[in-house]
Structures are given as C-alpha cells and as structure tokens.
Short mmCIF file of C-alpha atoms and ligand atoms in Angstrom, two decimals:
data_model
loop_
_atom_site.label_atom_id
_atom_site.label_comp_id
_atom_site.label_asym_id
_atom_site.label_seq_id
_atom_site.Cartn_x
_atom_site.Cartn_y
_atom_site.Cartn_z
CA MET A 1 -29.82 6.89 18.93
CA LYS A 2 -28.91 7.69 15.70
CA GLU A 3 -26.73 6.27 13.08
CA ILE A 4 -23.88 7.44 11.07
CA THR A 5 -23.06 5.75 7.62
CA ILE A 6 -19.65 6.06 6.25
CA THR A 7 -18.84 5.28 2.61
CA SER A 8 -15.56 4.73 1.15
CA LYS A 9 -15.08 5.04 -2.67
CA PHE A 10 -12.49 2.87 -5.21
CA SER A 11 -11.99 3.10 -8.67
CA VAL A 12 -11.94 -0.30 -10.44
CA TYR A 13 -9.72 -1.13 -13.46
CA ASP A 14 -10.24 -4.32 -14.94
CA THR A 15 -6.62 -4.34 -16.72
CA GLN A 16 -3.53 -2.92 -15.91
CA GLN A 17 -3.55 -1.37 -19.31
CA GLU A 18 -6.80 0.72 -18.48
CA MET A 19 -4.38 2.46 -15.58
CA PRO A 20 -2.55 5.62 -16.59
CA VAL A 21 0.81 4.95 -17.73
CA ASP A 22 2.86 6.34 -15.00
CA ILE A 23 0.84 3.68 -12.58
CA GLN A 24 1.39 1.01 -14.93
CA ASN A 25 5.20 1.61 -14.43
CA LEU A 26 4.79 1.74 -10.92
CA MET A 27 2.86 -1.79 -10.62
CA GLU A 28 5.10 -2.92 -12.66
CA GLN A 29 8.08 -1.91 -10.25
CA ALA A 30 5.72 -3.58 -7.23
CA ILE A 31 5.60 -6.74 -9.25
CA ALA A 32 9.30 -6.81 -9.62
CA ILE A 33 10.22 -5.95 -6.16
CA ARG A 34 7.71 -8.89 -5.09
CA LYS A 35 10.12 -11.41 -6.07
CA THR A 36 12.34 -10.11 -3.35
CA ALA A 37 10.25 -10.93 -0.82
CA TYR A 38 11.72 -13.12 1.89
CA ALA A 39 8.53 -15.17 2.61
CA PRO A 40 9.91 -18.89 3.78
CA TYR A 41 6.80 -19.06 6.30
CA SER A 42 3.71 -17.94 4.51
CA LYS A 43 5.00 -18.31 0.83
CA PHE A 44 3.10 -15.26 0.60
CA ARG A 45 4.92 -12.49 -1.59
CA VAL A 46 4.12 -8.62 -1.33
CA GLY A 47 5.44 -5.81 -3.12
CA ALA A 48 4.88 -1.75 -3.03
CA ALA A 49 6.19 0.84 -4.86
CA LEU A 50 6.05 4.66 -4.31
CA LEU A 51 6.27 7.36 -6.32
CA LEU A 52 7.32 10.70 -4.37
CA ASP A 53 6.89 14.03 -5.16
CA ASN A 54 10.86 14.39 -6.14
CA GLY A 55 10.26 12.02 -8.80
CA LYS A 56 11.95 9.11 -6.74
CA ILE A 57 10.08 5.34 -6.61
CA VAL A 58 10.60 3.39 -3.30
CA LEU A 59 10.24 -0.06 -3.37
CA GLY A 60 9.66 -2.70 -0.27
CA SER A 61 8.73 -6.18 -0.06
CA ASN A 62 7.88 -8.08 2.74
CA GLN A 63 10.69 -9.79 5.15
CA GLU A 64 9.83 -12.23 7.13
CA ASN A 65 11.02 -13.75 10.66
CA ALA A 66 11.11 -17.23 12.45
CA ALA A 67 10.01 -15.23 15.34
CA TYR A 68 6.66 -14.21 13.27
CA PRO A 69 5.77 -10.60 14.62
CA SER A 70 9.43 -9.58 14.12
CA GLY A 71 8.70 -9.62 10.04
CA LEU A 72 7.71 -6.54 8.05
CA CYS A 73 4.82 -6.08 5.76
CA ALA A 74 6.08 -4.83 2.24
CA GLU A 75 4.09 -1.57 2.55
CA ARG A 76 5.99 -0.56 5.95
CA VAL A 77 9.25 -1.63 4.29
CA ALA A 78 8.64 0.87 1.46
CA ILE A 79 7.32 3.68 3.55
CA PHE A 80 9.58 3.65 6.46
CA GLN A 81 12.45 3.72 3.62
CA ALA A 82 10.73 6.47 2.10
CA GLY A 83 10.77 8.36 5.24
CA ALA A 84 14.17 7.48 5.93
CA ILE A 85 16.08 8.05 2.66
CA TYR A 86 14.06 11.46 1.39
CA PRO A 87 12.12 12.78 4.75
CA ASP A 88 11.18 15.83 3.20
CA ALA A 89 9.31 14.41 0.13
CA LYS A 90 5.68 13.61 0.13
CA ILE A 91 4.72 10.22 -1.10
CA VAL A 92 2.24 10.91 -3.93
CA LYS A 93 1.34 7.16 -5.21
CA MET A 94 1.57 3.88 -3.80
CA ALA A 95 1.06 0.61 -5.74
CA ILE A 96 0.72 -2.73 -4.13
CA THR A 97 0.59 -6.42 -5.42
CA ALA A 98 0.60 -9.71 -3.64
CA ALA A 99 1.21 -13.30 -4.92
CA SER A 100 1.29 -16.67 -3.29
CA ASP A 101 3.58 -19.57 -3.96
CA THR A 102 1.08 -22.15 -3.56
CA ASN A 103 -2.31 -20.30 -5.68
CA THR A 104 -2.99 -17.84 -7.68
CA THR A 105 -4.22 -14.54 -6.04
CA ALA A 106 -6.87 -13.12 -8.20
CA SER A 107 -7.98 -10.68 -5.74
CA PRO A 108 -6.96 -7.21 -5.07
CA ILE A 109 -4.77 -7.39 -1.68
CA PRO A 110 -5.22 -4.57 0.41
CA PRO A 111 -2.81 -3.09 2.99
CA CYS A 112 -3.38 -4.90 6.59
CA GLY A 113 -4.83 -3.07 9.51
CA GLY A 114 -1.27 -2.12 10.84
CA CYS A 115 -0.29 -1.05 7.17
CA ARG A 116 -2.95 1.24 7.07
CA GLN A 117 -2.33 2.81 10.54
CA SER A 118 1.02 3.31 9.25
CA ILE A 119 0.36 5.01 6.08
CA SER A 120 -2.19 7.14 8.05
CA GLU A 121 0.69 8.54 9.96
CA TYR A 122 2.41 9.68 6.14
CA GLU A 123 -0.60 11.16 4.99
CA PHE A 124 -1.09 13.09 7.99
CA ARG A 125 2.23 14.15 8.21
CA GLN A 126 2.41 15.25 4.76
CA ASN A 127 -0.95 16.86 4.75
CA GLN A 128 -1.56 15.36 1.21
CA PRO A 129 -3.56 12.13 0.25
CA ILE A 130 -1.82 8.99 -1.05
CA GLU A 131 -3.28 7.47 -4.10
CA ILE A 132 -3.22 3.62 -3.12
CA TYR A 133 -3.57 1.18 -5.95
CA PHE A 134 -3.87 -2.65 -5.05
CA MET A 135 -4.14 -5.86 -7.11
CA GLY A 136 -3.36 -9.75 -6.42
CA GLU A 137 -0.75 -11.51 -8.75
CA ILE A 138 -3.68 -11.28 -11.76
CA GLY A 139 -7.23 -9.39 -11.94
CA VAL A 140 -8.61 -5.99 -11.24
CA VAL A 141 -6.81 -3.31 -9.55
CA TYR A 142 -8.79 -1.31 -6.97
CA LYS A 143 -8.04 2.58 -6.48
CA SER A 144 -8.56 4.64 -3.74
CA ASP A 145 -7.78 8.30 -3.83
CA SER A 146 -7.05 8.41 -0.07
CA LEU A 147 -5.84 6.05 2.63
CA LYS A 148 -9.17 7.51 4.42
CA ASN A 149 -11.02 5.28 2.48
CA LEU A 150 -9.54 2.05 3.90
CA LEU A 151 -9.52 3.13 7.77
CA PRO A 152 -12.54 4.61 8.60
CA PHE A 153 -12.10 6.55 12.42
CA MET A 154 -8.58 7.10 11.68
CA PHE A 155 -6.52 7.68 14.95
CA ASP A 156 -4.00 10.28 14.51
CA LYS A 157 -2.34 13.12 17.02
CA ASN A 158 -4.85 14.87 17.39
CA PHE A 159 -6.73 12.61 19.79
CA LEU A 160 -3.47 12.58 21.79
N1 THU B 201 1.90 -8.91 3.94
C1 THU B 201 2.39 -7.59 3.69
O1 THU B 201 3.58 -7.65 3.29
N2 THU B 201 1.16 -6.64 3.17
C2 THU B 201 0.05 -6.75 3.89
O2 THU B 201 -0.57 -5.96 3.77
C3 THU B 201 -0.32 -7.86 4.40
C4 THU B 201 0.54 -9.13 4.98
C5 THU B 201 2.68 -9.83 4.56
C6 THU B 201 3.10 -10.43 5.81
C7 THU B 201 3.48 -11.76 5.71
O3 THU B 201 5.03 -11.91 5.43
C8 THU B 201 2.77 -12.28 4.61
O4 THU B 201 2.06 -11.25 3.98
C9 THU B 201 1.52 -12.98 5.04
O5 THU B 201 0.66 -12.40 5.79
#
C-alpha cells in the first residue's frame, strides 16, 4: 500500500481592491447580477460573471423552483448561457459571489460539486484553464488558477 497526496493551490485577496482591475470589474458584475437571483426558497443569492476570450462578459444568477431540484445554480446559468451564445469562445475568468437575505456571508463561497463538474467540462473542452475567483458577500476572495484545484479526480471524457 502507498499513499498519494493531492495538493490544491489558492491565492487569497484580503480586499477586492487588491485584485487586478479587470477582476474587480468582473466581481462587481457578479455582485450586480446576484441581485437578480430568483431565490424565494433558500434566500441565498449567487451571482456569476464570466470573461470570455472575445471580450464578452456573460452573467448568471441562481434560479430556483418549487420543485427544488429543477432550479439551477448561478455558475451553470452563466456557463450554459456562454456555451449557447458564444460556442466558439473560451471562458478565461470567472467571478462568483454569494449573499444570504438572512445573514451576512463572510467566507468565500465555492461552486457546488455539480457546478464544478459542469465547469470542468468547459475547461476540458476549451483545453485552457479557467481562473476562478470566489467570495461571499464581504471578506476575502479566493482565486484558483484552474477548476482542477477544486475538483481532484475529475471525471472527463477520457474515462468513457
Ligand atoms: N447555489 C448556486 O447558485 N451556486 C452554488 O455553487 C451553490 C448553490 C444556489 C442554489 C440554490 O438556489 C441556493 O444557492 C442554495 O443552495
């Protein structure tokens, strides 16, 4: 028996002002679109903003449903929209923010497992890593250079 260790690397920005200006702008757009979340059940609003290699920004917010699993996370709303509107563009950067209507979310909110798998498909498809920045409503911002840091042992088409 032997053990393997997998490491993930993240950068931590103490303030949004510490981030590159284009990311500050992307995060501002994620914060703005967060307000459009349709979240009457969870009261938890998530915003996602994507910067594409064609310069376009594509946005998403979570959309819930009375039949709970029929709703969709902000990240997937955004990446599926990007795939539909700009199928040939690559997603270069992604900013995510989450805020609750009932309390202040101060720790960085990472994409859920389902979103990680969906984002991994796009990273794999475009053969180029996606920079992912995520935060709560306030507080530090985490940055990953690739989805891979968030999803060890990721499943891709090579296993099929
Ligand atoms: N949510 C997202 O939009 N993204 C995530 O990565 C985590 C969860 C949404 C789904 C649901 O509308 C609410 O947050 C509570 O789970």
